[in-house]
Short mmCIF file of C-alpha atoms and ligand atoms in Angstrom, two decimals:
data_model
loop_
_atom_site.label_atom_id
_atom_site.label_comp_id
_atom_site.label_asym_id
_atom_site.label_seq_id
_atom_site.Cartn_x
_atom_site.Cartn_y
_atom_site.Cartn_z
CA UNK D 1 60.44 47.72 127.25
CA UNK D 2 62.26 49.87 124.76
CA UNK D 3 60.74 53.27 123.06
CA UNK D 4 60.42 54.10 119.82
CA UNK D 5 63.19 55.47 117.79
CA UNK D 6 62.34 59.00 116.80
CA UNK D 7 64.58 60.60 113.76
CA UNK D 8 67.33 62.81 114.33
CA UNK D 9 66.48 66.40 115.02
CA UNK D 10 68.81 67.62 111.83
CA UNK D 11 66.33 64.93 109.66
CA UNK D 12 62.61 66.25 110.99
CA UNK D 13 63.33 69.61 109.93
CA UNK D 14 63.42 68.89 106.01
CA UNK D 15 60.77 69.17 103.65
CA UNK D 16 60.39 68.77 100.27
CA UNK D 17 56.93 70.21 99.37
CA UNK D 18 57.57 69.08 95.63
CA UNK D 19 57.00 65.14 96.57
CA UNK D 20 54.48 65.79 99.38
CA UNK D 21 52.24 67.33 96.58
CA UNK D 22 53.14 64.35 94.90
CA UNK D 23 52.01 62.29 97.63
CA UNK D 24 48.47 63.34 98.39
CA UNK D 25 47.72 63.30 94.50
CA UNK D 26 48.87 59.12 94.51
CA UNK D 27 46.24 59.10 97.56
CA UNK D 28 43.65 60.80 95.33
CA UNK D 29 44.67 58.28 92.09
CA UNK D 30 44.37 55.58 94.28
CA UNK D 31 40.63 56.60 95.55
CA UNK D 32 40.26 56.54 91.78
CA UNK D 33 40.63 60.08 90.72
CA UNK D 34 41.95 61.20 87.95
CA UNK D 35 45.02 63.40 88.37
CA UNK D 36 46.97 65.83 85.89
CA UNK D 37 50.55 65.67 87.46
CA UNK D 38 51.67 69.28 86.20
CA UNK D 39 54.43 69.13 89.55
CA UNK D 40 57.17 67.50 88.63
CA UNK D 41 59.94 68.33 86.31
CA UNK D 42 60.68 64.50 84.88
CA UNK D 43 60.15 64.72 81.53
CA UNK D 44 60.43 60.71 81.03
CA UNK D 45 56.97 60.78 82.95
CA UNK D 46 55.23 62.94 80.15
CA UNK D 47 56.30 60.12 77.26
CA UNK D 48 59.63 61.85 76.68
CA UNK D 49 62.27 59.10 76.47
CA UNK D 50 66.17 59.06 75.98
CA UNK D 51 67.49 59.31 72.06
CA UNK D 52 67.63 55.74 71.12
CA UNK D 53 71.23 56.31 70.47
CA UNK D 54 72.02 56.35 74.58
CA UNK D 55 69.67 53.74 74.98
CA UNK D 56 71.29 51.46 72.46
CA UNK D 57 74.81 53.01 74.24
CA UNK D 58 73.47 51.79 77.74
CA UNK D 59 72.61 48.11 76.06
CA UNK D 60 76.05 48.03 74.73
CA UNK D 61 77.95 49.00 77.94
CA UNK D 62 76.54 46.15 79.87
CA UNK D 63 77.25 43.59 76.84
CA UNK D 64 80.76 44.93 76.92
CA UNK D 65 81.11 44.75 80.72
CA UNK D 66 81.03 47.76 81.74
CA UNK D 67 79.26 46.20 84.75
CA UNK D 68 82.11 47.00 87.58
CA UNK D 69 82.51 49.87 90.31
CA UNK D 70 83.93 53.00 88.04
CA UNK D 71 86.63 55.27 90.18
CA UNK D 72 84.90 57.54 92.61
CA UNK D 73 85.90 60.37 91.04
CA UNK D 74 83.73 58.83 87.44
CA UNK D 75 85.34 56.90 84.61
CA UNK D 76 88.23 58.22 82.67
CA UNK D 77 86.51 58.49 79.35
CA UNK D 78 83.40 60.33 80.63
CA UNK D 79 85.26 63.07 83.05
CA UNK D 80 87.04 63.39 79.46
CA UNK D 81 83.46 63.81 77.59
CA UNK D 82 82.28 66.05 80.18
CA UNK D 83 84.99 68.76 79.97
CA UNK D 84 85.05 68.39 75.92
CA UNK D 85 81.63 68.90 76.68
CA UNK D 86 81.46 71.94 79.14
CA UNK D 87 84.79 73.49 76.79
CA UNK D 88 82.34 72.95 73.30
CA UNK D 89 79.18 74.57 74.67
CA UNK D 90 79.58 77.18 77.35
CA UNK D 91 83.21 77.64 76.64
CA UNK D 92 84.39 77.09 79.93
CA UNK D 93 88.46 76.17 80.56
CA UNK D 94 88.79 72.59 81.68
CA UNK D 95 90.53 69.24 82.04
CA UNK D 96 88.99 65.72 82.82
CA UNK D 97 90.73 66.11 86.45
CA UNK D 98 88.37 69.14 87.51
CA UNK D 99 85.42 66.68 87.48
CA UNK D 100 83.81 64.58 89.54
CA UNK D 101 80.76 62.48 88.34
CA UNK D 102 77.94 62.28 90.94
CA UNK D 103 75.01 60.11 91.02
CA UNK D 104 72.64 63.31 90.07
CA UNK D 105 73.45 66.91 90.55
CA UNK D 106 70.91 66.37 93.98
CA UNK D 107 74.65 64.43 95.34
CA UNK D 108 76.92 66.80 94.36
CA UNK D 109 74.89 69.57 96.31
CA UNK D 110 74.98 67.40 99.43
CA UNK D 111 78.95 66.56 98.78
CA UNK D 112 79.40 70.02 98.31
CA UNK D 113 77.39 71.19 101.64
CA UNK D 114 78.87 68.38 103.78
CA UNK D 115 82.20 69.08 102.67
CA UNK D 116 82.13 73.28 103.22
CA UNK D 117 79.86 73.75 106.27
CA UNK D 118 80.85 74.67 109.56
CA UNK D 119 77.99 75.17 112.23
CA UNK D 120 76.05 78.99 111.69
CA UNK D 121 77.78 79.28 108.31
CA UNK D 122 75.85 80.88 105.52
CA UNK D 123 74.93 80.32 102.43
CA UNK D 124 72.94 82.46 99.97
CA UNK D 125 70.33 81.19 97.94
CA UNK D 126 68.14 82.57 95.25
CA UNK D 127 64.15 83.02 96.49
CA UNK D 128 62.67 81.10 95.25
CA UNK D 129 64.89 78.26 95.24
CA UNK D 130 65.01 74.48 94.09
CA UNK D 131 63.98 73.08 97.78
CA UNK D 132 67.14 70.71 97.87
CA UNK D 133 69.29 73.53 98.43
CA UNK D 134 67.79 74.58 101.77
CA UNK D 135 68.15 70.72 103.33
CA UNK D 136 71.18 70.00 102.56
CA UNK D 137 72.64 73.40 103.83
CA UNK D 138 70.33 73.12 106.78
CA UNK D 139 71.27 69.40 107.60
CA UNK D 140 74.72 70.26 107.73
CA UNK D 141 74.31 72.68 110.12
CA UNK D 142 74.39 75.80 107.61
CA UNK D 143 71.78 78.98 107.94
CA UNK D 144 70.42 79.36 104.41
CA UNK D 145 70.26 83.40 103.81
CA UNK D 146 68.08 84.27 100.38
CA UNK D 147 68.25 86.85 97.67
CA UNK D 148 65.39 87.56 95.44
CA UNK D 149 64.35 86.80 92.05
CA UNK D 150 61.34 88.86 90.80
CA UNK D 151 59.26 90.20 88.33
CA UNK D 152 59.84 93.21 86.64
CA UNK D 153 58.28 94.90 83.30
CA UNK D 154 57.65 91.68 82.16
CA UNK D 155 61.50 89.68 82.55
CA UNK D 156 62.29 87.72 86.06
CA UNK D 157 65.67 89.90 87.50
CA UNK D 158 67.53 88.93 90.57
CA UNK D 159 67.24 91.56 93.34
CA UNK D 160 70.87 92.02 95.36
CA UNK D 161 70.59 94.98 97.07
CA UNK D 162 69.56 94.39 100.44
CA UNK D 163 70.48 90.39 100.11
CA UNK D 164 71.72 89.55 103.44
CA UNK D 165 75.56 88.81 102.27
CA UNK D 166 77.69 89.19 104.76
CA UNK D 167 81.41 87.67 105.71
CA UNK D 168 79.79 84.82 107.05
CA UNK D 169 78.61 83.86 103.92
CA UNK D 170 80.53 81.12 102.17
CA UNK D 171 78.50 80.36 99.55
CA UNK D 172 76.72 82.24 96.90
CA UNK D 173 74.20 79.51 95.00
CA UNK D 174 73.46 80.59 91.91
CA UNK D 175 71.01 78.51 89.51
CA UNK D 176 70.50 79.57 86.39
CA UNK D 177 68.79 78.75 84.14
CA UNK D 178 66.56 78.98 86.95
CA UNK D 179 64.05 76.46 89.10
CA UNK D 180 60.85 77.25 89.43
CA UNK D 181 60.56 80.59 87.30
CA UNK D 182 62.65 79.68 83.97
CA UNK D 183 64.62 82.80 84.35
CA UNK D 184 67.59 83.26 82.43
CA UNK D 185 69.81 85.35 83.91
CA UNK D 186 71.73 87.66 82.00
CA UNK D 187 75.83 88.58 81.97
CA UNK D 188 75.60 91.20 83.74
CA UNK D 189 73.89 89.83 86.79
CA UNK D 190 76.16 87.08 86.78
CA UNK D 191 78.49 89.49 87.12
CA UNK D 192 76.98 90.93 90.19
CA UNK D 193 77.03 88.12 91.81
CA UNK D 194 80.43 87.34 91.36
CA UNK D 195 81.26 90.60 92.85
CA UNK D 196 79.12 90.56 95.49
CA UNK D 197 80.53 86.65 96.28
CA UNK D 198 84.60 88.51 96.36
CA UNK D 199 83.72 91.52 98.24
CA UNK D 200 82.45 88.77 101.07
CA UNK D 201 85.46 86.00 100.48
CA UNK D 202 82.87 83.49 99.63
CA UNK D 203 82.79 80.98 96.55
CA UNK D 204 80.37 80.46 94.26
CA UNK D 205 78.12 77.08 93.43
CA UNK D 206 76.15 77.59 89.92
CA UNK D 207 73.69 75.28 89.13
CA UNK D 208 73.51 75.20 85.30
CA UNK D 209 71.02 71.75 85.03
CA UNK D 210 68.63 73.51 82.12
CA UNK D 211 71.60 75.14 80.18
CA UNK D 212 70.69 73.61 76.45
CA UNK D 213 66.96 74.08 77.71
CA UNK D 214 67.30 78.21 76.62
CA UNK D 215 64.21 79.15 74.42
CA UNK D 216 65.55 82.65 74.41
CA UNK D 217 68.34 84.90 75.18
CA UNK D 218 72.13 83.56 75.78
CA UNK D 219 73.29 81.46 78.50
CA UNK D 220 76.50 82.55 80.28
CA UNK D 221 78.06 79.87 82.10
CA UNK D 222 79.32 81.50 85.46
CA UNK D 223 83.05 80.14 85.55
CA UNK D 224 83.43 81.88 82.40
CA UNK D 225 82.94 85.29 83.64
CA UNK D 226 84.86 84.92 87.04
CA UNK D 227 88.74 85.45 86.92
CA UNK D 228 89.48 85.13 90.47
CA UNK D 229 86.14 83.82 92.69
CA UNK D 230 86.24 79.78 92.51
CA UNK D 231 83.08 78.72 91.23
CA UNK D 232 81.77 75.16 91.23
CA UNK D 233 80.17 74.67 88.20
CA UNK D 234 76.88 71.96 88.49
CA UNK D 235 75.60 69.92 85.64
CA UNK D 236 73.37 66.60 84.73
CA UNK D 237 71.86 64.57 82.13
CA UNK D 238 68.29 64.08 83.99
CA UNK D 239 67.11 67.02 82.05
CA UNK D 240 68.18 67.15 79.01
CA UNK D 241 69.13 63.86 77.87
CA UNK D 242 65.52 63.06 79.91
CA UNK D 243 67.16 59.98 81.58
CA UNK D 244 65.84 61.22 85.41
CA UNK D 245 65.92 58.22 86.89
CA UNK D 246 69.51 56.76 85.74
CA UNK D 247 71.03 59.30 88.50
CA UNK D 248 74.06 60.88 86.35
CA UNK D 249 75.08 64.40 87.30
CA UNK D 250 78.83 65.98 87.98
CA UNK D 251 80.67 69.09 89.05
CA UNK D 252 83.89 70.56 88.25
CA UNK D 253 85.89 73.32 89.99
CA UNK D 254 86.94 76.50 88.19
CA UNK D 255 89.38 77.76 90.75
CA UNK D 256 92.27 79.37 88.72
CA UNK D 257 93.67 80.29 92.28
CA UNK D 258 93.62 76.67 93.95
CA UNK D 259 91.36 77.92 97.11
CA UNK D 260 89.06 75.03 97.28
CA UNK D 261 91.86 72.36 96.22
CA UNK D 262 90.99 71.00 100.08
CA UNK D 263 87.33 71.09 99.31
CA UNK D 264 87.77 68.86 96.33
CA UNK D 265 89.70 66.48 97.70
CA UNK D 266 87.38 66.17 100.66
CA UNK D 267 84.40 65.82 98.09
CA UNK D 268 86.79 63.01 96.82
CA UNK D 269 86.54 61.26 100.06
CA UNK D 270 83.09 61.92 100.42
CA UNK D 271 82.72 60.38 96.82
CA UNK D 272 84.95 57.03 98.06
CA UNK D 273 81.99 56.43 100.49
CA UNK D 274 79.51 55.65 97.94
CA UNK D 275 82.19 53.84 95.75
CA UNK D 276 81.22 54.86 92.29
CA UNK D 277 78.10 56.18 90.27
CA UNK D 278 76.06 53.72 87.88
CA UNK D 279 79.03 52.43 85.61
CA UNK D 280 77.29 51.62 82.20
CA UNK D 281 75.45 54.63 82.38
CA UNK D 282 78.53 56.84 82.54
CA UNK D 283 80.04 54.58 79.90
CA UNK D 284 77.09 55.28 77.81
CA UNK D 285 76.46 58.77 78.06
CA UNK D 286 80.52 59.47 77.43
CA UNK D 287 79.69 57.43 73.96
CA UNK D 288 76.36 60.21 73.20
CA UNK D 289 78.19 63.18 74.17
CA UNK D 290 81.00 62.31 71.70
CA UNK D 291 78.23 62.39 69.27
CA UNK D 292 76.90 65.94 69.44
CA UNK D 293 74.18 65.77 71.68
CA UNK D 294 72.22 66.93 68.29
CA UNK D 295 68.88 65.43 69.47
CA UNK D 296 68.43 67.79 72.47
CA UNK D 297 67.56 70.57 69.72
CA UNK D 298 64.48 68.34 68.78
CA UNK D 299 63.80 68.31 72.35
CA UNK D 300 64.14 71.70 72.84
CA UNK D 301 61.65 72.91 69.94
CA UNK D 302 58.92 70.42 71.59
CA UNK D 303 59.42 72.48 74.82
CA UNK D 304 59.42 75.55 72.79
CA UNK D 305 56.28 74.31 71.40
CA UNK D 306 54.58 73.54 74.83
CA UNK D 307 55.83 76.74 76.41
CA UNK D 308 54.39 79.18 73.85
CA UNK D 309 51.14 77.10 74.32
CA UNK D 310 51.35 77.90 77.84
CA UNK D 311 51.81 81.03 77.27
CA UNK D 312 48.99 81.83 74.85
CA UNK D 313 46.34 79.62 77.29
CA UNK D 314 47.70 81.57 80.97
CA UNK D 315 47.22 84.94 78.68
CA UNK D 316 42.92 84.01 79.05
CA UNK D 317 42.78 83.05 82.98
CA UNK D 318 41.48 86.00 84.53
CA UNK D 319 43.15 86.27 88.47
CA UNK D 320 46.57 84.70 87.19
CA UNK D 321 49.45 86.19 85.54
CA UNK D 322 52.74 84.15 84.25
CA UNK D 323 56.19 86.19 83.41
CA UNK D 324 57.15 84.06 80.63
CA UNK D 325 60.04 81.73 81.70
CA UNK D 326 63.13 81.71 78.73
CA UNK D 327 64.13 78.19 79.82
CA UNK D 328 63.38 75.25 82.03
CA UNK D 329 60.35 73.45 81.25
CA UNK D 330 58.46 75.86 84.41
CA UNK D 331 56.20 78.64 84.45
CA UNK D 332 55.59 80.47 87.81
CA UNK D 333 52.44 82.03 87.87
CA UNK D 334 51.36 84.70 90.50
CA UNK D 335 47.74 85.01 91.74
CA UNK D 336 46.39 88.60 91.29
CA UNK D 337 43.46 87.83 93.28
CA UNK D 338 42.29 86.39 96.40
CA UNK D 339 39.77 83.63 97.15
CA UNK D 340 38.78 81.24 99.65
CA UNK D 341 41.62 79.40 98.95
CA UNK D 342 43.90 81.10 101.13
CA UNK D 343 46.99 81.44 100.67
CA UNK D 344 49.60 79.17 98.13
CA UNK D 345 49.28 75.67 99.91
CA UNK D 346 45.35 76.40 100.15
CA UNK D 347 45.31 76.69 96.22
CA UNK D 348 47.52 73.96 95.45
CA UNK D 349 45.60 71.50 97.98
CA UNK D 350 42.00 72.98 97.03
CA UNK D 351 42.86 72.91 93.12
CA UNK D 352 43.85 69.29 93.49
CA UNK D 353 41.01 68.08 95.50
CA UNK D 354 38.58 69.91 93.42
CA UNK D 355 39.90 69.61 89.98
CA UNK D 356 42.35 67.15 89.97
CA UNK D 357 45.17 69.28 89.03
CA UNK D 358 48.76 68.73 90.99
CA UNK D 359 50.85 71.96 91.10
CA UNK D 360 53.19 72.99 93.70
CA UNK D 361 52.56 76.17 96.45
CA UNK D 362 55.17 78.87 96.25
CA UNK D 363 56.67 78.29 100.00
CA UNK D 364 57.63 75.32 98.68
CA UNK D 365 60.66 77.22 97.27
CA UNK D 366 60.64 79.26 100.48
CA UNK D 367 58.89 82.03 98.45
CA UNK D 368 57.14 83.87 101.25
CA UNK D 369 54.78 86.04 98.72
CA UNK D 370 52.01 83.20 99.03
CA UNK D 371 50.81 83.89 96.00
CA UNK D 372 52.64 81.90 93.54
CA UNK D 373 52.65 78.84 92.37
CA UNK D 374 54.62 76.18 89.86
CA UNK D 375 53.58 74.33 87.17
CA UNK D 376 55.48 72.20 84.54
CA UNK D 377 54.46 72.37 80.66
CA UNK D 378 55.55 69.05 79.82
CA UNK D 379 52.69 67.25 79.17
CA UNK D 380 51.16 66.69 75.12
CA UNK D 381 49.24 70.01 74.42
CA UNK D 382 45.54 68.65 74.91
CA UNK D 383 46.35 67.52 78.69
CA UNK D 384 48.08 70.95 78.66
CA UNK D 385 45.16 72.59 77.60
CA UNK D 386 42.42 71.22 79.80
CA UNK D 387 44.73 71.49 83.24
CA UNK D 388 44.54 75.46 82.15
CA UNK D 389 40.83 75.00 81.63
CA UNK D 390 40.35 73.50 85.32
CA UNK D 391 42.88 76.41 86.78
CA UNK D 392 40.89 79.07 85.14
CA UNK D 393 37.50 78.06 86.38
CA UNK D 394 38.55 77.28 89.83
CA UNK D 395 39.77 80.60 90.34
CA UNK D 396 37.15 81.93 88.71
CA UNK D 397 34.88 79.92 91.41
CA UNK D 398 36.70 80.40 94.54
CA UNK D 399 38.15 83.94 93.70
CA UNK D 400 37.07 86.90 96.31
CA UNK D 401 38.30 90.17 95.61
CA UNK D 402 41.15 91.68 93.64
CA UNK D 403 43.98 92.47 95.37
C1 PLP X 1 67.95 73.35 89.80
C2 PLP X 1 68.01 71.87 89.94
N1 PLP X 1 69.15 71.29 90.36
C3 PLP X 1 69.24 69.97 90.52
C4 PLP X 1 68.16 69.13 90.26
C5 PLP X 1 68.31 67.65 90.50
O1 PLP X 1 68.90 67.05 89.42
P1 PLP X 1 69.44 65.55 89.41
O2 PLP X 1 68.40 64.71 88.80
O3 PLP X 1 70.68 65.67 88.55
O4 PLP X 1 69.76 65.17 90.80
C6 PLP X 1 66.96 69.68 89.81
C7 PLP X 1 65.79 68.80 89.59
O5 PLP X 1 64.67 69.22 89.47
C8 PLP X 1 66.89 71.09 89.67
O6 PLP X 1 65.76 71.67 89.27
#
């Protein structure tokens, strides 16, 4: 008689609050609730669908026979794309070689963390932070160390002082524009972080998924502003060309000084081990970035649209206030009172069971305020509308005291 196999102890750590909202809200839909998903950032799930250019571009590829394993590394003609690309609109210096495509940006985090991470090293996230960072430094052994983004007069700023940095830390994460508050952060504390990442020794990886997702204010990519510290720049298509599910992401290396040249090549070897990422759909998207990517203004706008909504309906719930996120399609509201709730993952579970309504709890970005939580504004501006409704008058029901 043979036991049961338990998972490894590096596996039942991770959590990923985002999905496990996700999961009890199926269970409610499938007792034959009704359920307003406002918890996950796929906009292909709110109606939004690729331009039909890229989908006509994906029809083509396979016709053509682009149907093969593409080099690890990505196909020729889209590493090409991408650094056109990254050169056109953030202005950053780069050839086709510093790429390497990755089947979503969620791969080239892990790639990056298994590559880098020696046992007890540390890396430094933003709080909050988009969840995936935290497993993947955690399963590879890594301590993740936080700084802190937070609201002030109105604009989300990044808090360093205090942050624990420390020589131990190889990696400053930056993500910006940023998941879940839609900050945009500004030159100069890009610049602090690049400072505080060379008075440690440590490299930089920066996130820049919601870059053409900027409703106001200037986005700085990071490797433009760094002369010396190696940054890994982060990018994807899920987002912005709203193709989620088609798993296209990349990174490239700004390292004028060749410090992570080992790095890369290890990432390389990593990247042999899954053979290639999906080969039309690289083929494809090299074909609609050639073209000027001029739909994702269109796109933008109907964010813009659903965002200022957001705004102007948050503005009337009494016990809830929202710092208005400049990107990203999320809005991070904190709860100014208290109720019988509890604290975040009370709200989130009691709002869903009561009204239907699927957000996600706060310390599910390992924001230990309990008292925040994140919602998306994708969906059309009615379903918009009454989700705000059924927030407002729950709180209004279960609120206590002000705090
Ligand atoms: C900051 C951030 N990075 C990466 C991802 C994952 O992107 P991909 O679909 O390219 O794996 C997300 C998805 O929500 C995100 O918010």
């Amino acid at each position: 008689m043979h036991g049961h196999f338990p998972p490894s102890s590096r596996v039942r750590e991770l959590e990923y609050a985002i999905r496990e909202i996700a999961a009890l809200a199926r269970e409610l839909e499938r007792k034959g609730r009704r359920v307003i998903y406002l918890n996950i950032g796929d906009p292909p799930r709110y109606g939004f669908s690729p331009p039909p250019i890229l989908r006509r571009a994906l029809a083509e590829a396979i016709e053509e026979g682009y149907n093969f394993y593409a080099p690890s590394e990505g196909l020729e003609e889209f590493r090409q794309a991408i650094a056109e690309r990254e050169r056109r609109t953030n202005g950053v210096e780069m050839e086709a070689e510093d790429v390497i495509v990755t089947q979503g940006v969620s791969e080239a985090i892990s790639f990056i963390m298994a590559a880098m991470l020696e046992e007890g090293d540390e890396v430094l996230l933003p709080s909050p932070c988009y969840p995936v960072y935290v497993n993947y430094v955690r399963l590879h052994g890594g301590i993740p160390r936080f700084y802190r983004i937070v609201e002030e007069g109105g604009e989300w700023k990044i808090r360093l002082e205090n942050s624990p940095i420390s020589p131990r830390t190889k990696i400053v994460v930056i993500i910006n524009p940023h998941n879940p508050t839609g900050a945009l952060l500004s030159r100069e504390e890009l610049a602090s972080l690049i400072d505080a990442a060379r008075e440690v020794g440590a490299c930089i990886v920066s996130d820049e998924i919601y870059d053409r997702i900027v409703f106001e204010g200037d986005f700085y990519s990071t490797a433009t502003l760094s002369d010396d510290v190696p940054v890994i720049g982060l990018n994807g298509f899920s987002k912005s060309y709203m193709v989620t599910g088609w798993r296209i992401g990349y990174m490239y290396f700004s390292d004028p000084e060749g410090r992570l040249t080992e790095v890369k090549e290890a990432i390389v070897k990593l990247a042999r081990n899954r053979l290639s990422a999906s080969t039309p759909a690289q083929k494809a998207l090299a074909e609609v970035i050639r073209s000027g990517e001029s739909f994702i203004e269109d796109l933008k706008r109907e964010f813009k649209r659903r965002r200022d909504l957001l705004l102007d309906l948050m503005g009337e719930v009494e016990g809830a206030v929202l710092t208005a996120p400049r990107a990203t399609f999320y809005a991070y509201p904190r709860l100014t009172v208290k109720g019988d709730w509890g604290d975040d993952l009370g709200f989130a579970k009691k709002l869903l069971m009561e009204e239907g309504v699927a957000v996600v709890h706060g310390t599910g970005f390992y924001d230990y305020r309990r008292d925040r939580f994140r919602l998306v504004f994708l969906p059309p501006p009615d379903v918009l509308g009454e989700a705000v409704e059924k927030i407002r008058a729950f709180i209004k029901r279960h609120a206590s005291q002000a705090q």
